C-alpha atoms as a PDB file:
ATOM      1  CA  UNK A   1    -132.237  42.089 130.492  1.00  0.00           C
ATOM      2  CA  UNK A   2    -132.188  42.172 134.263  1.00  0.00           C
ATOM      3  CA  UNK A   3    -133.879  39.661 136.189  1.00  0.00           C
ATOM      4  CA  UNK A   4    -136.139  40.837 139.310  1.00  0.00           C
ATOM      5  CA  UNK A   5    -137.926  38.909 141.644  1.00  0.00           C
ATOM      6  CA  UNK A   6    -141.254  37.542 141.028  1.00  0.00           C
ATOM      7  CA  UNK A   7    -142.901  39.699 143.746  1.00  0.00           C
ATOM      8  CA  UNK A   8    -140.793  42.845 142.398  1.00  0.00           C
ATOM      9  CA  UNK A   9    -142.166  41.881 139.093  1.00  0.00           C
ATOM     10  CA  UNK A  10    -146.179  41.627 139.819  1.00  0.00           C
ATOM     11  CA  UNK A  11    -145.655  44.942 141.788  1.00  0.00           C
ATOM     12  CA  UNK A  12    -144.184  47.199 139.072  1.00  0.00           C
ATOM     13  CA  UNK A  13    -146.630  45.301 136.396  1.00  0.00           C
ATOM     14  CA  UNK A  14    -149.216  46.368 138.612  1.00  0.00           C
ATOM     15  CA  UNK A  15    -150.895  43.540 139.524  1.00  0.00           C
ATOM     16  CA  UNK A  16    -150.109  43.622 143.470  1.00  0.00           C
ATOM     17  CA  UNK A  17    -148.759  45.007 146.255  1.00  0.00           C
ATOM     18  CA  UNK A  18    -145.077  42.947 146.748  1.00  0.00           C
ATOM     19  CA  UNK A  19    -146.870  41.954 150.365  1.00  0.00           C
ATOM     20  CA  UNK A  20    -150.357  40.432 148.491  1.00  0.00           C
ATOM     21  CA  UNK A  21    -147.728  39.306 145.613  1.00  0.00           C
ATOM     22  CA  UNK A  22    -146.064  36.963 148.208  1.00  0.00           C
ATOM     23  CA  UNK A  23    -148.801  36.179 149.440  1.00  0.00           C
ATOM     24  CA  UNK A  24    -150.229  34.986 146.043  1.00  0.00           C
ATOM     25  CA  UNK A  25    -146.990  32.871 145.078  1.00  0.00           C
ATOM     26  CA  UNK A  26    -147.373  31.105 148.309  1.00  0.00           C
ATOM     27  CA  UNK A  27    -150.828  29.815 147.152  1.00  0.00           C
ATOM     28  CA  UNK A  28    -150.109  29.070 144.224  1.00  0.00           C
ATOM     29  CA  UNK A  29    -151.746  31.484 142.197  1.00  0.00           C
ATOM     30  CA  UNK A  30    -148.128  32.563 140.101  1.00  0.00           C
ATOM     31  CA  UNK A  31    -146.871  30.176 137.132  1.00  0.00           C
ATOM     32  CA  UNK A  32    -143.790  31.115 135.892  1.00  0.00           C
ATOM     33  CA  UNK A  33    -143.266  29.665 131.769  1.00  0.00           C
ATOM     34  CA  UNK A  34    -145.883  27.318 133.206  1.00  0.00           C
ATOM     35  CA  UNK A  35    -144.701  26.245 136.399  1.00  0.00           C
ATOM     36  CA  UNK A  36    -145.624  27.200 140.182  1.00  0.00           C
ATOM     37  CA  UNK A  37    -143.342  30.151 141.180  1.00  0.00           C
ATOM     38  CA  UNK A  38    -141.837  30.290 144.606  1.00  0.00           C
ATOM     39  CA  UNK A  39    -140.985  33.301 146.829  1.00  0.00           C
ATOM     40  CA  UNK A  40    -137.968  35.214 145.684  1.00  0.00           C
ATOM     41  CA  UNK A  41    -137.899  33.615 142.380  1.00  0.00           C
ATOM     42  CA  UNK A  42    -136.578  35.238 139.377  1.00  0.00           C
ATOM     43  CA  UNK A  43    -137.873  36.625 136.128  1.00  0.00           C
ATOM     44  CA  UNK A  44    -136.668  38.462 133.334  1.00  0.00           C
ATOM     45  CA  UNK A  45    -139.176  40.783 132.147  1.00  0.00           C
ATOM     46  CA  UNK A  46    -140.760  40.199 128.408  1.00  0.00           C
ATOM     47  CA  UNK A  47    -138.599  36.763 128.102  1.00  0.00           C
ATOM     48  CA  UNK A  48    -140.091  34.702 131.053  1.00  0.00           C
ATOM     49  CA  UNK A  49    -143.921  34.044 130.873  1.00  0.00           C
ATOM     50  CA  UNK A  50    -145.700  35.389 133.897  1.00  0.00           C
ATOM     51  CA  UNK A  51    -149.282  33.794 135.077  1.00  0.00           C
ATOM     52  CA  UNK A  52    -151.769  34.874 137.910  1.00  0.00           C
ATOM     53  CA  UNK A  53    -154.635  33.172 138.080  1.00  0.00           C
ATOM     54  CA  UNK A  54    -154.264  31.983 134.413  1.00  0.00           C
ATOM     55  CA  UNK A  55    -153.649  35.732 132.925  1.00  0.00           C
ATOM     56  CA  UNK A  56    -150.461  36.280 131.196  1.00  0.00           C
ATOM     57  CA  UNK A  57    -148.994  39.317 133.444  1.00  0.00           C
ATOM     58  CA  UNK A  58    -147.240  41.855 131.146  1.00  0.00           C
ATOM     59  CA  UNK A  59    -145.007  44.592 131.935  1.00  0.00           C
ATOM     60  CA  UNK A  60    -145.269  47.845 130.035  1.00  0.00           C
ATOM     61  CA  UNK A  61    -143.658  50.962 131.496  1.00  0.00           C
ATOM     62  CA  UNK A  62    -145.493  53.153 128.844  1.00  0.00           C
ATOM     63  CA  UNK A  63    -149.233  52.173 129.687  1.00  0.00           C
ATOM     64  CA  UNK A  64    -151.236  55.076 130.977  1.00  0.00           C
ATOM     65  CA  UNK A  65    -151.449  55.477 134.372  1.00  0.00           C
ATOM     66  CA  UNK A  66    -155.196  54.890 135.971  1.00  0.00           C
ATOM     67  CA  UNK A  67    -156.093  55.678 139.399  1.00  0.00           C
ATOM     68  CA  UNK A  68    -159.290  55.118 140.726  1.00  0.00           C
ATOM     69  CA  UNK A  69    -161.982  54.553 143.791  1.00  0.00           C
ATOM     70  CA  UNK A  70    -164.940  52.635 144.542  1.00  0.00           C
ATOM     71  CA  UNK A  71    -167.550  51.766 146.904  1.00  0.00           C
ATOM     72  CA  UNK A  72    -167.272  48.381 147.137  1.00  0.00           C
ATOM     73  CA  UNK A  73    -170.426  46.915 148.399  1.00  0.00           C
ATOM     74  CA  UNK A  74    -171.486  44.106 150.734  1.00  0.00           C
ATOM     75  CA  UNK A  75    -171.236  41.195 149.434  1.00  0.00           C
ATOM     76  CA  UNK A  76    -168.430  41.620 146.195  1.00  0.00           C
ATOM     77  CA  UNK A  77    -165.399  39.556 146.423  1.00  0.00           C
ATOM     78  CA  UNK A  78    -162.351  42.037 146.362  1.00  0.00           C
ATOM     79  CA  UNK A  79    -160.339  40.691 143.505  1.00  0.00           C
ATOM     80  CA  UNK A  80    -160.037  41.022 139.483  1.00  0.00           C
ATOM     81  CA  UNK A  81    -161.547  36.913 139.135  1.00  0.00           C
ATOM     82  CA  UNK A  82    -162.945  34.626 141.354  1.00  0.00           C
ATOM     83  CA  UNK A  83    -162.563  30.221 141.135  1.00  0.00           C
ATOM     84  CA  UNK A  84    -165.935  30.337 142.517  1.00  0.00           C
ATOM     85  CA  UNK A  85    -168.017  32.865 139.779  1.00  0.00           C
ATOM     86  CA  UNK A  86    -168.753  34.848 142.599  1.00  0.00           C
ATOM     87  CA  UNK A  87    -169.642  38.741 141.999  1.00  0.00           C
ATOM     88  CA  UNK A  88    -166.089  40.468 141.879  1.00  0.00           C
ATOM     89  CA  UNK A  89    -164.742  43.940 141.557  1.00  0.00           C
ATOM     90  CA  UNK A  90    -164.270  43.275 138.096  1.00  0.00           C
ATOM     91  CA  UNK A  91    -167.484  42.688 137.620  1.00  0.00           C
ATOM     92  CA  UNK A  92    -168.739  46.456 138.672  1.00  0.00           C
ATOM     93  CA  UNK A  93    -165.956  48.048 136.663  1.00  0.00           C
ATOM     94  CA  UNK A  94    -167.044  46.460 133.040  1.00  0.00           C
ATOM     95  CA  UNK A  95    -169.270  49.464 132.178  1.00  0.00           C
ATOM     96  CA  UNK A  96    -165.823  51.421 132.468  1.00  0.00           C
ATOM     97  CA  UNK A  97    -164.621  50.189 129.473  1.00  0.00           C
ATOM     98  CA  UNK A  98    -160.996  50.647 130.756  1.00  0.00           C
ATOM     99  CA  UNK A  99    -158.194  49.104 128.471  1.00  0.00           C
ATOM    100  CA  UNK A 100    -155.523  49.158 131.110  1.00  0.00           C
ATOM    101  CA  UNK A 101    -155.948  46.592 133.868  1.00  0.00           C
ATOM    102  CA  UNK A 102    -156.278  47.885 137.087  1.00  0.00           C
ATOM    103  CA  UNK A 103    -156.085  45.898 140.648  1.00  0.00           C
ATOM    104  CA  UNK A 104    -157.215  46.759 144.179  1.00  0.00           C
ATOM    105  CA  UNK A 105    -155.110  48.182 146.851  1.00  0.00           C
ATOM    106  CA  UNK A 106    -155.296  45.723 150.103  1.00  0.00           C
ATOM    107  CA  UNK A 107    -158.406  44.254 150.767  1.00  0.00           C
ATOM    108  CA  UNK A 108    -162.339  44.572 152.115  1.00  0.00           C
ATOM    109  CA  UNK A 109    -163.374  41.446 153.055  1.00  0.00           C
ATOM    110  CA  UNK A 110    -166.598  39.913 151.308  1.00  0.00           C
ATOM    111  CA  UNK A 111    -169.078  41.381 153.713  1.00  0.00           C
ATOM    112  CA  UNK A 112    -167.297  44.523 154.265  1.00  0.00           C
ATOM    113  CA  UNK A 113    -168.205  47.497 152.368  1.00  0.00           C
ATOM    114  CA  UNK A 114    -167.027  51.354 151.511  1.00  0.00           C
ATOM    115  CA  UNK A 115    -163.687  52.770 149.962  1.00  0.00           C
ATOM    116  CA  UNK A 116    -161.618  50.799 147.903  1.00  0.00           C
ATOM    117  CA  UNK A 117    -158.365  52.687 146.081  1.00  0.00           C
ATOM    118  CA  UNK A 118    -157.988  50.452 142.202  1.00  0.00           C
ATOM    119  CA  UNK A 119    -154.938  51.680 139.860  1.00  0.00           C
ATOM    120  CA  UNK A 120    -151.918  49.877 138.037  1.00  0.00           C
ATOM    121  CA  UNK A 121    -149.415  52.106 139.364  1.00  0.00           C
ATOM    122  CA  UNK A 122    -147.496  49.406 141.334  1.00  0.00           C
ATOM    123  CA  UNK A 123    -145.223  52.284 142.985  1.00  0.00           C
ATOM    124  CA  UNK A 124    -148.462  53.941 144.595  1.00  0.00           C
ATOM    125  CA  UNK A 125    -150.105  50.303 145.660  1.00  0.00           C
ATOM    126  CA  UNK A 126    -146.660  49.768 147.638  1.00  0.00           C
ATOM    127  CA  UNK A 127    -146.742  53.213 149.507  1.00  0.00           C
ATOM    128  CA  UNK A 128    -150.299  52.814 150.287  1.00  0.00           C
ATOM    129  CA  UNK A 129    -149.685  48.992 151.500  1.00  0.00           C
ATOM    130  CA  UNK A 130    -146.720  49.287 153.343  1.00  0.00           C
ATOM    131  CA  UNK A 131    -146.957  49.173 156.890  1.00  0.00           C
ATOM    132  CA  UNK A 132    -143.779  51.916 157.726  1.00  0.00           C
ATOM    133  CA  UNK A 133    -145.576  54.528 155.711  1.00  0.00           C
ATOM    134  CA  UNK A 134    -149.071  54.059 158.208  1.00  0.00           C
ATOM    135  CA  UNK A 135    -151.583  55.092 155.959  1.00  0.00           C
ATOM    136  CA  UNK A 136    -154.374  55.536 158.521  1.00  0.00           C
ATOM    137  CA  UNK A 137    -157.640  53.840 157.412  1.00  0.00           C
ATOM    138  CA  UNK A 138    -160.892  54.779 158.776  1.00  0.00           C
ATOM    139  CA  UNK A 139    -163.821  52.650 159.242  1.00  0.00           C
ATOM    140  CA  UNK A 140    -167.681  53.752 160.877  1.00  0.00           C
ATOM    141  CA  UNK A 141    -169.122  49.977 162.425  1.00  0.00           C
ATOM    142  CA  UNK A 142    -172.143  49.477 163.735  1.00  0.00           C
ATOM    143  CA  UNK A 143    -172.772  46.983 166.343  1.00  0.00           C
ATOM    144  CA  UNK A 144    -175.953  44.962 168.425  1.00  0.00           C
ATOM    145  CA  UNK A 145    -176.122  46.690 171.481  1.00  0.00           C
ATOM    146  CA  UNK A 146    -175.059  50.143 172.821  1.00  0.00           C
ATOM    147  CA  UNK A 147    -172.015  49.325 174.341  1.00  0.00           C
ATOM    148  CA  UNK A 148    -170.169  50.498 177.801  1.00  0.00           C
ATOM    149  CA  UNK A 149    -167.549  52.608 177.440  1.00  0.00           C
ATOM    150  CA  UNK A 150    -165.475  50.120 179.435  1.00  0.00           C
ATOM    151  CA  UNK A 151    -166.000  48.054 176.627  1.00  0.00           C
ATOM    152  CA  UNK A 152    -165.264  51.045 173.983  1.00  0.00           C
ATOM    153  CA  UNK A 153    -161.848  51.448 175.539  1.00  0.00           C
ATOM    154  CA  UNK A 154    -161.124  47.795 175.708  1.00  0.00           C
ATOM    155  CA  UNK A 155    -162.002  48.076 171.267  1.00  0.00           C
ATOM    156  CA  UNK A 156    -158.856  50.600 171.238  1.00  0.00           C
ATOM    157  CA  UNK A 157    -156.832  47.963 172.884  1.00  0.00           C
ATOM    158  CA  UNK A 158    -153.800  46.165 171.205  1.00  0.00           C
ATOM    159  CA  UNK A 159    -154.406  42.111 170.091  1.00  0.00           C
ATOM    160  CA  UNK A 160    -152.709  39.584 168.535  1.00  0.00           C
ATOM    161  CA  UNK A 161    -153.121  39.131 165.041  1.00  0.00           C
ATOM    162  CA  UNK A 162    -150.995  36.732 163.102  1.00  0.00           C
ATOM    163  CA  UNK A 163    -148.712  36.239 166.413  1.00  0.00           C
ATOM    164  CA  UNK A 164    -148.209  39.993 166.301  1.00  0.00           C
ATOM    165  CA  UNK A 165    -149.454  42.800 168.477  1.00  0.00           C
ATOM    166  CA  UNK A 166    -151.566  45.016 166.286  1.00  0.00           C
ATOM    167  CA  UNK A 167    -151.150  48.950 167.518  1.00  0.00           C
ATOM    168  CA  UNK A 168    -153.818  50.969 169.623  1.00  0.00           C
ATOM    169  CA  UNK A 169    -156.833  51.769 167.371  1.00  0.00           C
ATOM    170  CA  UNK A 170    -158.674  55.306 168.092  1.00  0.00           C
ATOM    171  CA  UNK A 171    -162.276  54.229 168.520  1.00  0.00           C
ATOM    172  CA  UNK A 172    -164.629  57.428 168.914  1.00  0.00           C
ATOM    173  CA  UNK A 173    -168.557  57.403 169.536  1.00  0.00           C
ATOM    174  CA  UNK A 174    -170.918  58.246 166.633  1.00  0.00           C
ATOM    175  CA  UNK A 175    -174.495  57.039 168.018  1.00  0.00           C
ATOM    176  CA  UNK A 176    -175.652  55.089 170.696  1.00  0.00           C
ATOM    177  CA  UNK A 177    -179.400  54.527 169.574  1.00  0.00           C
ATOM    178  CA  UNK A 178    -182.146  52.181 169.442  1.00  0.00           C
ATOM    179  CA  UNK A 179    -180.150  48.759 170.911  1.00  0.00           C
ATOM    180  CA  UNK A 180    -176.947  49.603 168.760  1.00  0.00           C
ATOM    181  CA  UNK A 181    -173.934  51.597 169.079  1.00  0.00           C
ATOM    182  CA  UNK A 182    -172.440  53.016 166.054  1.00  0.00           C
ATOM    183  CA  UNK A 183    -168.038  53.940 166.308  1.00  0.00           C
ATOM    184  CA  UNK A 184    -165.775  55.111 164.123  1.00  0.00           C
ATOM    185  CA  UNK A 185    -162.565  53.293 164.362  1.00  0.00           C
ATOM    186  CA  UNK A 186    -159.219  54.514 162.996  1.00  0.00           C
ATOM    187  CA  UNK A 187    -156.151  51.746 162.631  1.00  0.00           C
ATOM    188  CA  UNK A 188    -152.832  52.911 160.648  1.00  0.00           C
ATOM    189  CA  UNK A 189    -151.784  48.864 159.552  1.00  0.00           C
ATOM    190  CA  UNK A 190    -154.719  47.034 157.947  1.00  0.00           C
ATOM    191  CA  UNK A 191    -153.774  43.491 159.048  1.00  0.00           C
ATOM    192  CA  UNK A 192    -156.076  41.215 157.962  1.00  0.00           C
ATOM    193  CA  UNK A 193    -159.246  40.970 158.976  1.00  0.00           C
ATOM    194  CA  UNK A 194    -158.114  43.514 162.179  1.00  0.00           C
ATOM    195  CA  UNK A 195    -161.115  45.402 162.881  1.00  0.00           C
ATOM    196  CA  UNK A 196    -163.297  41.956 162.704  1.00  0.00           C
ATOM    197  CA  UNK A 197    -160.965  39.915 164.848  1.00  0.00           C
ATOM    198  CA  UNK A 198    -161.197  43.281 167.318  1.00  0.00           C
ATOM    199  CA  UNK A 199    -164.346  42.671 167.902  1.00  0.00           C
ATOM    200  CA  UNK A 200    -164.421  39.170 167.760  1.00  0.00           C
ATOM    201  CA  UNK A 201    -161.864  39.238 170.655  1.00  0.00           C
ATOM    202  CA  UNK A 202    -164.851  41.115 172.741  1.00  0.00           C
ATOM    203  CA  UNK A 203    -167.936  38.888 171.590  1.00  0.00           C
ATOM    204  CA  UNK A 204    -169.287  41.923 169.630  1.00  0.00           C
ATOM    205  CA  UNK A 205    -171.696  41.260 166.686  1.00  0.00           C
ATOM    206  CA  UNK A 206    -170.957  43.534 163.655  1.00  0.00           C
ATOM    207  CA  UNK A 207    -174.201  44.315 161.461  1.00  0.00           C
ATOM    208  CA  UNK A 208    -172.346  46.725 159.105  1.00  0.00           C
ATOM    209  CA  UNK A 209    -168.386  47.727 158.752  1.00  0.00           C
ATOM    210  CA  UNK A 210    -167.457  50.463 156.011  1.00  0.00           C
ATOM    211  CA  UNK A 211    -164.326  51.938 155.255  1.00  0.00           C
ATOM    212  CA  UNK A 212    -164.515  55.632 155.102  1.00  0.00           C
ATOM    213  CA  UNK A 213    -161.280  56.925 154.342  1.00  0.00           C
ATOM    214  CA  UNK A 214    -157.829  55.786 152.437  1.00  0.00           C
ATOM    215  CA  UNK A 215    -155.189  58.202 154.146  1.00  0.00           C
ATOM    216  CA  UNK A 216    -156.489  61.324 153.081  1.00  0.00           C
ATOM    217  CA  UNK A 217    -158.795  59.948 150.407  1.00  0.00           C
ATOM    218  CA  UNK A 218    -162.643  59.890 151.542  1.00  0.00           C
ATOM    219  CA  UNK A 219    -165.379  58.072 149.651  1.00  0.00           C
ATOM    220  CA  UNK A 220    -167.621  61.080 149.704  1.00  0.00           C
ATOM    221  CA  UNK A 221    -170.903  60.965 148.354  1.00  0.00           C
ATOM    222  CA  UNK A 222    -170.022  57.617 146.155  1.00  0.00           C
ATOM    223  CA  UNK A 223    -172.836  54.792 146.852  1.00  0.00           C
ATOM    224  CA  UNK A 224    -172.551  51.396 146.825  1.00  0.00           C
ATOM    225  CA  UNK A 225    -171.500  50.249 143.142  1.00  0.00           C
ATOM    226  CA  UNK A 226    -170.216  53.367 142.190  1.00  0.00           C
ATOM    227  CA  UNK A 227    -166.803  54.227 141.260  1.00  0.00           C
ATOM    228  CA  UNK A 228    -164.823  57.448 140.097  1.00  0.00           C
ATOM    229  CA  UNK A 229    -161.269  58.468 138.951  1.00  0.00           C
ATOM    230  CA  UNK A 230    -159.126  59.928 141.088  1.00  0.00           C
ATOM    231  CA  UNK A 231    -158.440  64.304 140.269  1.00  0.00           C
ATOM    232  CA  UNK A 232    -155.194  65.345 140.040  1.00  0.00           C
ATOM    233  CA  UNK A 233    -154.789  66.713 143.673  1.00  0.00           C
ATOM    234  CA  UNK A 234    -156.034  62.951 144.784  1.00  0.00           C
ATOM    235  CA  UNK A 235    -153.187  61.405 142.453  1.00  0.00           C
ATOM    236  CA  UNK A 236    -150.370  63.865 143.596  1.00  0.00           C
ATOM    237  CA  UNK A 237    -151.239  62.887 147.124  1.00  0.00           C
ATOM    238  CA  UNK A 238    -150.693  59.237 146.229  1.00  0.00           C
ATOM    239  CA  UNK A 239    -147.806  59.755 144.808  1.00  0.00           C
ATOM    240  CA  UNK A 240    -146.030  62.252 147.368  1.00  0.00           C
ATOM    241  CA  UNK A 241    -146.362  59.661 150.078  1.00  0.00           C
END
């Protein structure tokens, strides 16, 4: 059989995005037949023994398909485990009862909340998480203090992240009321942590940051906990991106 590469691999099982796949090898999350993996190292699928996080990783072209979203709330880590038996998104989707395993798309951090896109379709997670294809995220953040528009415009401004220049974010006014000042933010690259570290740059204290909208997906009425698969309309859009 042919060999692929390890991030490749995880991607097309399903299990990652190649980006959070690399990312995972380089922690040392990936065993290969029971050894760490390293980037760019090859497998061949259904001989070589695949590990994440101590889960065999299998490859199976012919599973069904599932595509899925949920409101992630507050306070769940965004992953499938956690070292630390903290609350995970696995957690919320056990009264699914879903026999294909499903992974999130990118990230919310911990105390983030709102839409989060799940599915095992590794070709979809890579169109949604790579940065050419600018998926535009969007993101309502409310903040202590109703803040100046000079410092509004300065919150659209480029900053480094990772020793990179993120692009201009579109930062619009929903409320300024009662000592706070409510936006809606719009970024097309998701680096980590980005709208955080935006406002970190400016001193700004978050009390609550949800994601709204995936592209063209929306989290609608869903409430915190609640999760839904995806129509066929919202699946053909995934995968005509």
């Amino acid at each position: 059989m042919e060999e692929m590469r390890i991030q490749k691999y995880l991607s097309e099982c399903g299990v990652m995005s190649r980006r959070n796949a690399e990312d995972a090898v380089m922690r040392g999350r990936v065993e290969i037949n029971g050894k760490k993996a390293v980037v760019g190292q090859k497998v061949v699928p259904e001989i070589d023994e695949v590990m994440v996080d101590g889960i065999i990783i299998g490859q199976n072209k012919n599973s069904k398909k599932i595509y899925m979203m949920m409101y992630k709330p507050a306070g769940i880590v965004t992953t499938m485990s956690d070292e630390q038996d903290r609350v995970c998104v696995a957690d919320i989707l056990k009264s699914a009862q879903i026999e294909e395993r499903v992974y999130p798309v990118g990230r919310l951090d911990m105390y983030s909340e709102g839409l989060l896109i799940l599915t095992n379709d590794g070709e979809v997670a890579n169109k949604l998480m790579h940065p050419k294809n600018e998926i535009s995220k969007i993101y309502h953040i409310t903040l202590k203090g109703e803040l100046s528009q000079d410092t509004i415009k300065k919150l659209s401004e480029p900053i480094e992240v990772d020793g990179r220049m993120t692009s201009p974010a579109k930062v619009e006014i929903i409320e300024l009321k009662n000592g706070k000042t409510k936006l809606r933010i719009e970024i097309s690259e998701g680096r980590n942590r980005q709208i955080r570290r935006m406002c970190e740059n400016l001193n700004l204290i978050i009390i609550k940051l949800k994601r709204v909208c995936i592209g063209k997906l929306n989290v609608g009425t869903l409430k915190p906990g609640q999760f839904k698969y995806l129509n066929n309309n919202e699946i053909n859009y995934l995968k005509e991106l």
